């Protein structure tokens, strides 16, 4: 049976209220691994962040772990000598794994965290590590990444970021005005920063493989144009401004070129641009709508939405041969493809009985699964470790972000305070 | 941070979280007359310098500057023909007039696909105007996809108002 948790992460996290996004796990897995992250020792003045709590929330949000509530801990060891395994072996408030740690200050003014992972059943230390840094949240996410890798064998994506767009209506002199914002935030919703604001539409943000630059579409010049922004400096550069559509920018895996949609030659076609010289190459040539390109991980083909078969479906075009193959056959609406980094799983927006869901197709086996029960789902973006798909959906008539695991077993909701949140794009590993 | 301050912050966050869960009043469907009125949002960002109504309103049909489309379609419906013909005639008789045709989609479907669909709707209206006497130099097209709904509901009544092409005069006849 699925267990439902309606525990907001702010209960587990720090007392600061700066994050716009609040994360709620709507559905986890029954066999989630139990783990106890004991509060880390610290002797100085109160820290701005509770590192152990952040680690706990990170692992919880993955859906694969069920962290033990602090109030259920029978002891709070911070040294190996203080660990009594019988304290953690209870059926009701025990855990399969135990993590203890100590915070300290370094001579050069940084923080240091020493932490240790125990296997409670086998009553032994599995591993111990330390890390230093200035940013406590970043250190906590690093600890989560290390623990996740140790316990699952998969690289953690807790230190990654996301960009997304919000839109809210403001009243100005009795008139309804739109306010678009492009945001950068940690993937847990904290450290949110506005990259750009406009009364004109902003859409389709996507990351460069360097994890630093992003591309997006803005109408701020009164017409759609593609821009690249350096998220470190907030400096941006317009790279297209053709007549008609300028949309759906996607950096190639080597970062040297960009796929995009232009309609300058008549109707929406997919082009690639060499970013060193701006030279365009037309990829598709069809009177139907061709849009939403994404690259295969090897950069040898583009996967895109086309309605050339009468309804929107996903196709792959090989860049060398020009050969086109249709990838989706389930239902009459499949769009906005996103591929896992290994190229095996294709996430998409799928319409069934008029409802828009996130679905995934295993391109090796050909199996097709609808992952979500929400409606008006769009913009799937896959974590760099392929653990989760973040997407936009409607919740109580508002645009919110949500995430679902590729197997559909874990579902996380990220409601926001104001306006509609949309078009999340998960960064590469940073 | 003292315990009291923490409690206050906690209560504030809780209040925000609870209010985030309730539906907002702006979701109600706004029903608007089919006559297009420019809003600040469109003037504000400079998407249009000014919106003019055609100067010589000898034909009252010219007041109608929005035509609607069926779901996922971009063909001109029969209820749009009289409106577009009136504007085509006006444009042919007033060669100095310029019109910006804005294509829009409802919220269903993906954003970039809807950008393409909105462009198709703007082009359909532009082609009809051109075929009925307007010259290409008088016509500018742009798609806003699903970004600029006029009705904010999430059902067919709202969607049907949002699938549209708007004719916005940017230069009046001299």
XYZ file of C-alpha atoms in Angstrom:
604
model
C 0.000 0.000 0.000
C 1.189 3.462 -0.808
C 1.848 5.633 2.146
C 0.895 9.249 2.073
C 2.956 11.873 3.738
C 1.795 15.432 4.009
C 4.791 16.675 5.844
C 6.073 19.996 4.594
C 9.803 20.203 4.356
C 9.808 23.459 6.272
C 9.026 21.407 9.333
C 12.270 19.554 8.835
C 14.243 22.450 7.507
C 15.524 25.709 8.812
C 13.394 28.460 10.279
C 14.125 30.887 7.482
C 11.193 31.796 5.279
C 13.023 32.953 2.196
C 12.244 30.046 -0.080
C 9.297 30.550 -2.361
C 8.794 26.871 -2.967
C 7.460 24.508 -0.347
C 7.931 20.848 -0.991
C 5.399 18.181 -0.179
C 5.786 14.471 -0.791
C 2.437 13.257 -2.032
C 3.396 9.681 -2.630
C 6.426 7.672 -1.599
C 7.331 4.040 -1.949
C 6.322 1.411 0.579
C 9.742 -0.132 0.792
C 11.572 3.160 1.298
C 14.819 2.606 3.173
C 14.659 3.799 6.771
C 17.540 6.015 7.827
C 18.239 8.095 10.924
C 20.173 11.341 10.458
C 21.067 12.416 13.990
C 21.500 16.195 14.557
C 25.151 17.063 14.017
C 27.223 18.319 16.936
C 28.207 21.998 16.960
C 29.565 23.982 19.873
C 29.536 27.523 18.475
C 26.712 30.076 18.297
C 23.526 28.922 16.613
C 24.055 28.128 12.918
C 21.860 29.584 10.215
C 21.142 26.130 8.839
C 20.524 22.712 10.376
C 22.725 20.541 8.166
C 21.393 17.185 9.381
C 17.817 18.367 8.819
C 18.618 19.419 5.250
C 20.205 16.020 4.563
C 17.129 14.345 6.015
C 14.808 16.430 3.823
C 16.908 15.744 0.711
C 16.785 11.994 1.217
C 13.095 12.163 2.059
C 12.335 14.105 -1.105
C 13.987 11.418 -3.209
C 11.139 9.166 -2.080
C 13.571 6.290 -1.698
C 14.319 7.003 1.954
C 12.142 7.313 5.040
C 14.140 9.412 7.518
C 13.381 8.781 11.191
C 11.719 11.678 12.966
C 14.023 13.277 15.518
C 11.455 13.008 18.263
C 11.587 9.217 17.889
C 15.331 8.963 18.372
C 16.205 7.255 21.654
C 19.693 8.739 21.713
C 21.493 11.505 19.842
C 25.043 10.228 19.296
C 27.585 12.474 17.610
C 30.660 10.250 18.140
C 31.139 6.614 17.225
C 31.679 5.788 20.926
C 28.163 7.054 21.688
C 26.447 4.740 19.201
C 24.432 1.911 20.759
C 22.899 -0.123 17.966
C 20.054 -1.375 20.182
C 18.733 2.231 20.208
C 18.124 1.945 16.435
C 16.866 -1.624 16.145
C 13.303 -1.066 17.287
C 10.589 -1.898 14.725
C 8.625 1.306 15.364
C 11.354 3.901 15.774
C 14.424 2.230 14.413
C 16.297 2.562 11.140
C 18.298 0.392 8.774
C 20.982 3.042 8.494
C 22.332 5.603 10.907
C 24.235 8.811 10.148
C 26.008 10.851 12.809
C 28.161 13.951 12.378
C 30.030 16.827 13.907
C 30.374 20.398 12.675
C 33.441 22.464 13.448
C 35.150 25.636 12.294
C 38.407 25.547 10.321
C 41.380 27.853 10.828
C 40.599 29.706 7.603
C 37.053 30.512 8.718
C 35.191 27.734 6.942
C 32.909 25.034 8.262
C 33.933 21.428 8.443
C 31.564 18.499 8.737
C 32.719 15.010 9.706
C 30.068 12.364 9.187
C 29.781 8.630 9.446
C 27.360 6.060 8.062
C 26.453 2.886 9.983
C 24.658 -0.261 8.945
C 22.408 -0.873 11.956
C 21.607 -4.520 11.169
C 25.216 -5.480 10.677
C 26.286 -3.167 13.512
C 29.218 -1.741 11.623
C 30.542 1.479 10.122
C 30.048 1.532 6.360
C 32.078 4.639 5.650
C 33.093 8.020 7.021
C 33.841 11.290 5.295
C 34.441 14.965 5.875
C 33.799 18.106 3.859
C 34.611 21.775 4.260
C 32.934 24.854 2.851
C 31.399 28.268 3.485
C 27.836 27.531 2.500
C 26.024 25.257 4.945
C 23.186 24.388 2.576
C 25.631 23.473 -0.187
C 27.584 21.330 2.305
C 24.399 19.582 3.390
C 23.462 18.802 -0.232
C 26.972 17.450 -0.749
C 26.537 15.142 2.261
C 23.206 13.985 0.775
C 24.902 13.271 -2.563
C 27.613 11.195 -0.865
C 25.150 9.206 1.254
C 22.812 8.637 -1.694
C 25.671 7.329 -3.829
C 26.902 5.086 -1.012
C 23.455 3.608 -0.401
C 22.008 3.390 -3.921
C 25.079 3.278 -6.143
C 23.603 6.214 -8.079
C 25.107 9.685 -8.158
C 23.007 12.092 -6.097
C 21.487 15.195 -7.730
C 20.821 17.158 -4.531
C 23.452 19.803 -5.341
C 21.886 20.699 -8.668
C 19.769 23.724 -9.544
C 16.725 24.530 -11.577
C 15.389 27.466 -13.511
C 11.685 28.117 -13.955
C 9.254 30.820 -14.982
C 6.534 32.402 -12.882
C 3.706 34.557 -14.136
C 1.348 36.544 -11.985
C -1.346 39.048 -12.720
C -0.994 42.445 -11.139
C -3.564 45.192 -11.053
C -2.308 48.462 -12.454
C -4.780 51.339 -12.631
C -7.620 48.853 -12.593
C -6.163 46.825 -15.448
C -4.799 43.323 -15.408
C -1.073 43.275 -16.122
C 1.212 40.269 -16.496
C 4.481 39.932 -14.616
C 6.847 37.243 -15.866
C 9.882 36.227 -13.841
C 12.692 33.859 -14.662
C 14.073 32.221 -11.516
C 17.159 30.247 -10.560
C 16.958 28.105 -7.400
C 18.461 25.097 -5.715
C 16.582 22.000 -6.682
C 14.970 21.913 -3.204
C 13.477 25.363 -3.894
C 15.861 27.310 -1.644
C 18.250 30.117 -2.615
C 15.792 31.418 -5.154
C 17.004 34.319 -7.276
C 15.278 36.336 -10.001
C 17.279 36.292 -13.233
C 14.909 38.447 -15.235
C 11.540 40.190 -14.983
C 9.296 41.377 -17.762
C 5.733 42.299 -18.558
C 6.241 40.348 -21.788
C 6.289 36.544 -22.003
C 9.356 34.550 -20.964
C 9.405 30.880 -21.861
C 11.361 27.728 -22.676
C 14.377 28.090 -20.371
C 17.012 25.372 -20.802
C 20.533 24.749 -19.552
C 23.867 24.695 -21.300
C 25.887 21.566 -20.479
C 28.314 23.758 -18.498
C 25.606 24.298 -15.853
C 26.241 28.025 -16.003
C 24.555 29.421 -19.093
C 20.881 29.155 -19.893
C 18.895 29.864 -23.026
C 15.335 31.153 -23.079
C 12.779 33.000 -25.164
C 11.722 36.521 -24.256
C 9.252 38.862 -25.936
C 10.763 41.938 -24.285
C 11.715 43.478 -27.637
C 7.975 43.165 -28.502
C 8.740 40.056 -30.567
C 9.994 36.608 -29.561
C 13.773 36.220 -29.567
C 16.226 33.693 -28.150
C 18.692 34.837 -25.501
C 21.599 33.229 -23.686
C 22.256 34.326 -20.108
C 25.243 33.737 -17.869
C 23.626 32.897 -14.511
C 26.780 33.950 -12.650
C 26.770 37.518 -13.978
C 23.141 37.855 -15.173
C 24.587 39.100 -18.448
C 22.550 38.152 -21.474
C 23.009 38.138 -25.202
C 20.332 38.002 -27.869
C 21.154 35.337 -30.409
C 18.134 35.347 -32.714
C 15.541 37.854 -33.813
C 14.098 36.457 -37.015
C 10.663 37.227 -38.385
C 8.122 34.792 -36.977
C 8.755 32.212 -34.280
C 12.043 32.133 -32.380
C 11.549 29.339 -29.903
C 12.444 26.163 -28.029
C 16.231 26.706 -27.698
C 18.284 23.666 -26.651
C 22.061 23.516 -26.322
C 23.760 20.527 -27.921
C 25.486 18.092 -25.509
C 28.890 19.611 -26.429
C 27.522 23.135 -25.913
C 28.719 24.281 -29.332
C 25.435 24.515 -31.118
C 21.816 25.122 -30.351
C 18.657 23.564 -31.732
C 15.740 25.969 -32.111
C 12.470 26.572 -33.883
C 12.189 29.330 -36.473
C 9.372 30.082 -38.897
C 11.291 32.616 -40.974
C 11.071 30.359 -44.033
C 7.316 29.895 -43.850
C 6.281 27.510 -41.132
C 7.821 26.202 -37.923
C 10.975 24.244 -38.698
C 13.856 23.022 -36.585
C 17.291 24.537 -37.152
C 20.649 24.192 -35.491
C 22.873 27.212 -34.953
C 26.653 27.025 -34.656
C 27.158 29.234 -31.609
C 30.682 30.221 -32.632
C 29.569 31.959 -35.828
C 25.768 32.085 -35.763
C 25.470 29.924 -38.884
C 22.111 28.209 -39.231
C 21.396 24.776 -40.612
C 17.853 23.771 -41.402
C 17.050 20.300 -40.086
C 13.360 19.719 -40.864
C 11.423 20.586 -43.989
C 7.746 19.836 -43.647
C 4.557 21.879 -43.905
C 3.414 20.485 -40.540
C 4.406 21.996 -37.187
C 7.864 20.803 -36.135
C 8.889 22.033 -32.690
C 10.335 21.281 -29.227
C 13.666 19.775 -30.299
C 15.903 17.994 -27.819
C 19.246 16.320 -28.463
C 20.134 12.686 -28.150
C 22.960 12.325 -25.587
C 25.508 11.630 -28.360
C 24.491 14.786 -30.218
C 23.901 12.741 -33.384
C 20.159 13.169 -33.627
C 17.312 15.481 -32.633
C 14.092 14.304 -31.036
C 11.162 16.652 -31.592
C 7.385 17.101 -31.753
C 5.750 17.073 -35.161
C 2.166 16.877 -36.334
C 3.233 15.605 -39.765
C 1.276 12.400 -39.140
C -1.948 14.322 -38.447
C -1.555 14.690 -34.682
C 1.420 15.702 -32.514
C 3.835 12.805 -32.083
C 7.512 12.490 -31.267
C 10.066 11.824 -33.972
C 13.804 11.354 -34.171
C 15.867 12.741 -37.042
C 19.446 11.610 -37.536
C 21.565 14.635 -38.329
C 24.000 12.871 -40.687
C 21.601 10.860 -42.806
C 18.510 13.013 -42.358
C 16.600 9.789 -41.706
C 13.416 10.328 -39.658
C 11.691 7.759 -37.452
C 8.537 8.077 -35.402
C 9.042 7.199 -31.722
C 5.550 7.401 -30.177
C 2.409 5.527 -31.149
C 0.325 5.552 -27.970
C -2.660 7.898 -28.250
C -3.062 10.925 -30.511
C -1.059 13.506 -28.592
C 2.559 13.078 -27.492
C 4.754 16.182 -27.301
C 7.653 18.007 -25.592
C 10.159 15.121 -25.482
C 12.895 14.874 -22.831
C 15.473 12.066 -22.856
C 17.335 10.516 -19.924
C 21.109 11.025 -20.090
C 21.556 7.386 -21.174
C 19.103 7.895 -24.036
C 16.901 5.027 -22.906
C 13.801 6.715 -21.472
C 11.743 9.314 -23.305
C 9.571 11.526 -21.097
C 6.788 13.490 -22.766
C 3.439 15.189 -22.419
C 0.733 12.681 -23.316
C -2.963 13.379 -23.772
C -5.429 10.702 -22.886
C -9.203 11.330 -22.769
C -8.541 15.057 -22.974
C -6.260 15.007 -19.909
C -2.587 15.927 -20.209
C -0.204 13.698 -18.274
C 3.514 13.046 -18.107
C 4.348 9.701 -19.683
C 7.555 7.830 -20.288
C 8.538 5.394 -23.003
C 11.341 2.879 -22.618
C 12.979 3.131 -26.034
C 14.825 -0.172 -25.524
C 11.785 -2.263 -24.656
C 9.069 -0.165 -26.250
C 6.955 -0.045 -23.075
C 4.867 3.076 -22.423
C 3.747 4.294 -18.987
C 1.611 7.219 -17.880
C 3.240 8.464 -14.677
C 0.949 11.176 -13.346
C -2.687 11.553 -12.341
C -2.620 15.343 -12.423
C -3.975 17.393 -15.347
C -2.530 19.989 -17.728
C 0.919 18.549 -17.024
C 3.673 20.021 -19.154
C 7.389 20.757 -19.561
C 8.978 17.543 -18.230
C 12.650 17.959 -17.318
C 14.749 15.027 -16.148
C 17.257 15.074 -13.284
C 20.847 14.499 -14.452
C 20.882 11.207 -12.523
C 17.534 10.229 -14.093
C 15.976 9.759 -10.632
C 13.087 12.163 -11.099
C 11.198 14.147 -13.727
C 10.221 17.658 -12.683
C 7.225 19.126 -14.525
C 4.579 21.833 -14.368
C 0.969 21.056 -13.546
C -2.213 22.645 -12.211
C -3.143 22.371 -8.563
C -6.304 24.084 -7.367
C -6.325 26.195 -10.535
C -2.755 27.391 -10.092
C 0.350 26.461 -12.005
C 2.729 24.562 -9.705
C 5.788 22.369 -10.060
C 5.730 18.681 -9.254
C 8.134 15.802 -9.628
C 7.670 12.124 -10.291
C 10.156 9.277 -10.371
C 10.710 7.570 -13.711
C 8.903 4.486 -12.428
C 5.999 6.626 -11.170
C 6.360 5.359 -7.599
C 7.429 8.645 -6.006
C 5.484 11.870 -6.394
C 6.485 15.226 -4.967
C 4.579 18.505 -5.140
C 6.223 21.906 -4.949
C 3.451 24.474 -4.438
C 4.441 28.109 -4.581
C 3.255 31.194 -2.803
C 2.285 33.487 -5.653
C 1.276 33.292 -9.268
C 1.711 30.434 -11.666
C 4.971 28.497 -11.670
C 5.854 26.805 -14.929
C 8.534 25.405 -17.228
C 11.078 23.968 -14.792
C 14.449 23.013 -16.240
C 16.719 20.805 -14.144
C 20.407 21.690 -14.395
C 23.133 19.234 -15.324
C 25.483 18.043 -12.563
C 27.340 21.108 -11.306
C 16.523 34.036 16.856
C 14.404 33.831 20.002
C 11.744 31.201 20.516
C 9.000 33.830 20.177
C 10.335 35.142 16.899
C 10.636 31.615 15.666
C 7.023 30.945 16.507
C 5.921 34.038 14.654
C 7.938 33.078 11.611
C 6.562 29.572 11.876
C 2.994 30.868 12.002
C 3.632 33.116 9.029
C 5.025 30.273 6.995
C 2.098 28.106 8.002
C -0.323 30.838 6.965
C 1.399 31.217 3.636
C 1.399 27.467 3.130
C -2.293 27.241 3.918
C -3.207 30.134 1.675
C -1.159 28.539 -1.091
C -3.472 25.558 -0.842
C -6.703 27.485 -1.223
C -7.993 28.424 -4.618
C -7.579 32.010 -5.663
C -10.462 34.247 -6.650
C -8.857 35.247 -9.953
C -9.595 31.844 -11.395
C -13.170 32.735 -12.169
C -13.996 32.982 -15.805
C -14.151 36.507 -17.065
C -16.657 36.926 -19.799
C -15.722 39.660 -22.169
C -17.501 41.074 -25.138
C -15.952 40.090 -28.440
C -14.767 43.656 -28.891
C -11.084 43.841 -28.166
C -9.875 46.468 -25.736
C -6.168 46.990 -25.267
C -4.899 46.421 -21.753
C -1.992 47.991 -19.976
C -0.028 44.817 -20.236
C 0.107 45.125 -23.965
C 0.927 48.798 -23.938
C 3.328 48.502 -21.032
C 5.985 46.290 -22.550
C 5.746 48.108 -25.841
C 4.119 45.205 -27.643
C 1.981 47.830 -29.301
C 2.733 51.495 -29.290
C -0.932 52.346 -29.362
C -3.999 50.530 -30.473
C -6.200 52.397 -32.892
C -9.655 51.579 -33.875
C -10.190 52.109 -37.590
C -10.958 55.783 -38.060
C -13.871 55.661 -40.429
C -16.305 53.390 -38.755
C -18.831 53.399 -41.561
C -19.151 49.666 -41.112
C -20.044 48.743 -37.511
C -18.551 45.298 -38.130
C -15.128 46.969 -37.897
C -15.642 47.194 -34.146
C -15.196 43.453 -33.977
C -11.495 42.774 -34.007
C -11.260 39.231 -32.660
C -11.999 36.014 -34.525
C -12.197 32.626 -32.841
C -10.985 29.138 -33.719
C -11.866 25.542 -32.937
C -9.642 23.391 -30.741
C -6.295 22.586 -32.366
C -7.539 24.171 -35.620
C -6.485 27.239 -37.548
C -9.072 27.392 -40.310
C -11.232 30.524 -40.533
C -14.694 29.747 -39.166
C -17.820 30.959 -40.912
C -18.573 33.337 -38.016
C -15.284 35.135 -38.708
C -15.794 35.794 -42.403
C -17.932 38.953 -42.172
C -15.520 40.490 -39.632
C -12.411 39.740 -41.681
C -14.042 40.917 -44.936
C -14.922 44.258 -43.331
C -11.309 44.732 -42.213
C -9.959 43.648 -45.589
C -12.136 46.259 -47.261
C -11.049 48.911 -44.772
C -7.386 48.093 -45.323
C -7.754 48.138 -49.102
C -9.461 51.533 -48.942
C -6.909 52.909 -46.452
C -3.466 51.873 -47.725
C -1.773 53.765 -44.885
C -3.417 51.640 -42.229
C -1.350 48.906 -40.573
C -2.634 46.011 -38.533
C -0.833 43.630 -36.211
C -2.503 40.237 -36.131
C -1.915 38.364 -32.880
C -2.564 34.627 -32.796
C -3.416 32.891 -29.525
C -4.051 29.376 -28.249
C -5.800 27.971 -25.207
C -3.734 26.542 -22.354
C -4.078 22.903 -23.366
C -1.042 21.321 -24.935
C 2.592 22.282 -24.738
C 3.741 25.893 -24.843
C 5.965 25.789 -27.893
C 3.434 23.754 -29.850
C 0.858 26.399 -28.944
C 3.262 29.112 -30.143
C 3.243 27.389 -33.517
C -0.539 26.983 -33.425
C -1.009 30.662 -32.542
C 1.166 31.649 -35.473
C -0.903 29.464 -37.766
C -4.066 31.238 -36.573
C -2.530 34.676 -37.090
C -1.441 33.623 -40.571
C -4.867 32.249 -41.412
C -6.415 35.611 -40.579
C -3.671 37.469 -42.468
C -4.093 35.283 -45.550
C -7.820 35.896 -45.521
C -7.267 39.669 -45.304
C -4.718 39.544 -48.119
C -6.985 37.442 -50.304
C -9.736 40.020 -49.799
C -7.864 43.165 -50.695
C -5.374 44.015 -47.935
C -1.769 44.295 -49.048
C 0.959 42.250 -47.368
C 2.821 45.380 -46.266
C -0.149 46.374 -44.118
C -0.068 43.129 -42.155
C 2.211 42.080 -39.344
C 1.751 38.787 -37.541
C 2.857 37.548 -34.143
C 1.982 34.555 -32.021
C 1.612 34.688 -28.260
C 0.784 30.998 -27.983
C -1.039 30.384 -24.690
C 0.721 33.246 -22.894
C -2.032 35.864 -23.155
C -5.384 34.361 -22.258
C -8.352 36.748 -22.042
C -10.361 34.313 -19.904
C -8.605 32.716 -16.948
C -10.772 29.673 -16.330
C -9.758 26.111 -17.040
C -12.814 24.902 -18.954
C -14.213 25.132 -22.461
C -15.989 28.484 -21.946
C -12.652 30.124 -21.217
C -10.692 28.076 -23.718
C -13.062 29.020 -26.562
C -12.436 32.722 -25.866
C -8.684 32.223 -25.804
C -8.356 30.435 -29.175
C -8.320 33.571 -31.258
C -6.671 36.018 -33.589
C -6.800 39.679 -32.654
C -6.557 42.487 -35.187
C -4.782 45.437 -33.618
C -4.320 48.543 -35.719
C -0.894 50.028 -35.106
C -1.147 52.790 -37.687
C -4.388 54.515 -38.485
C -5.269 55.646 -41.945
C -3.679 59.055 -42.578
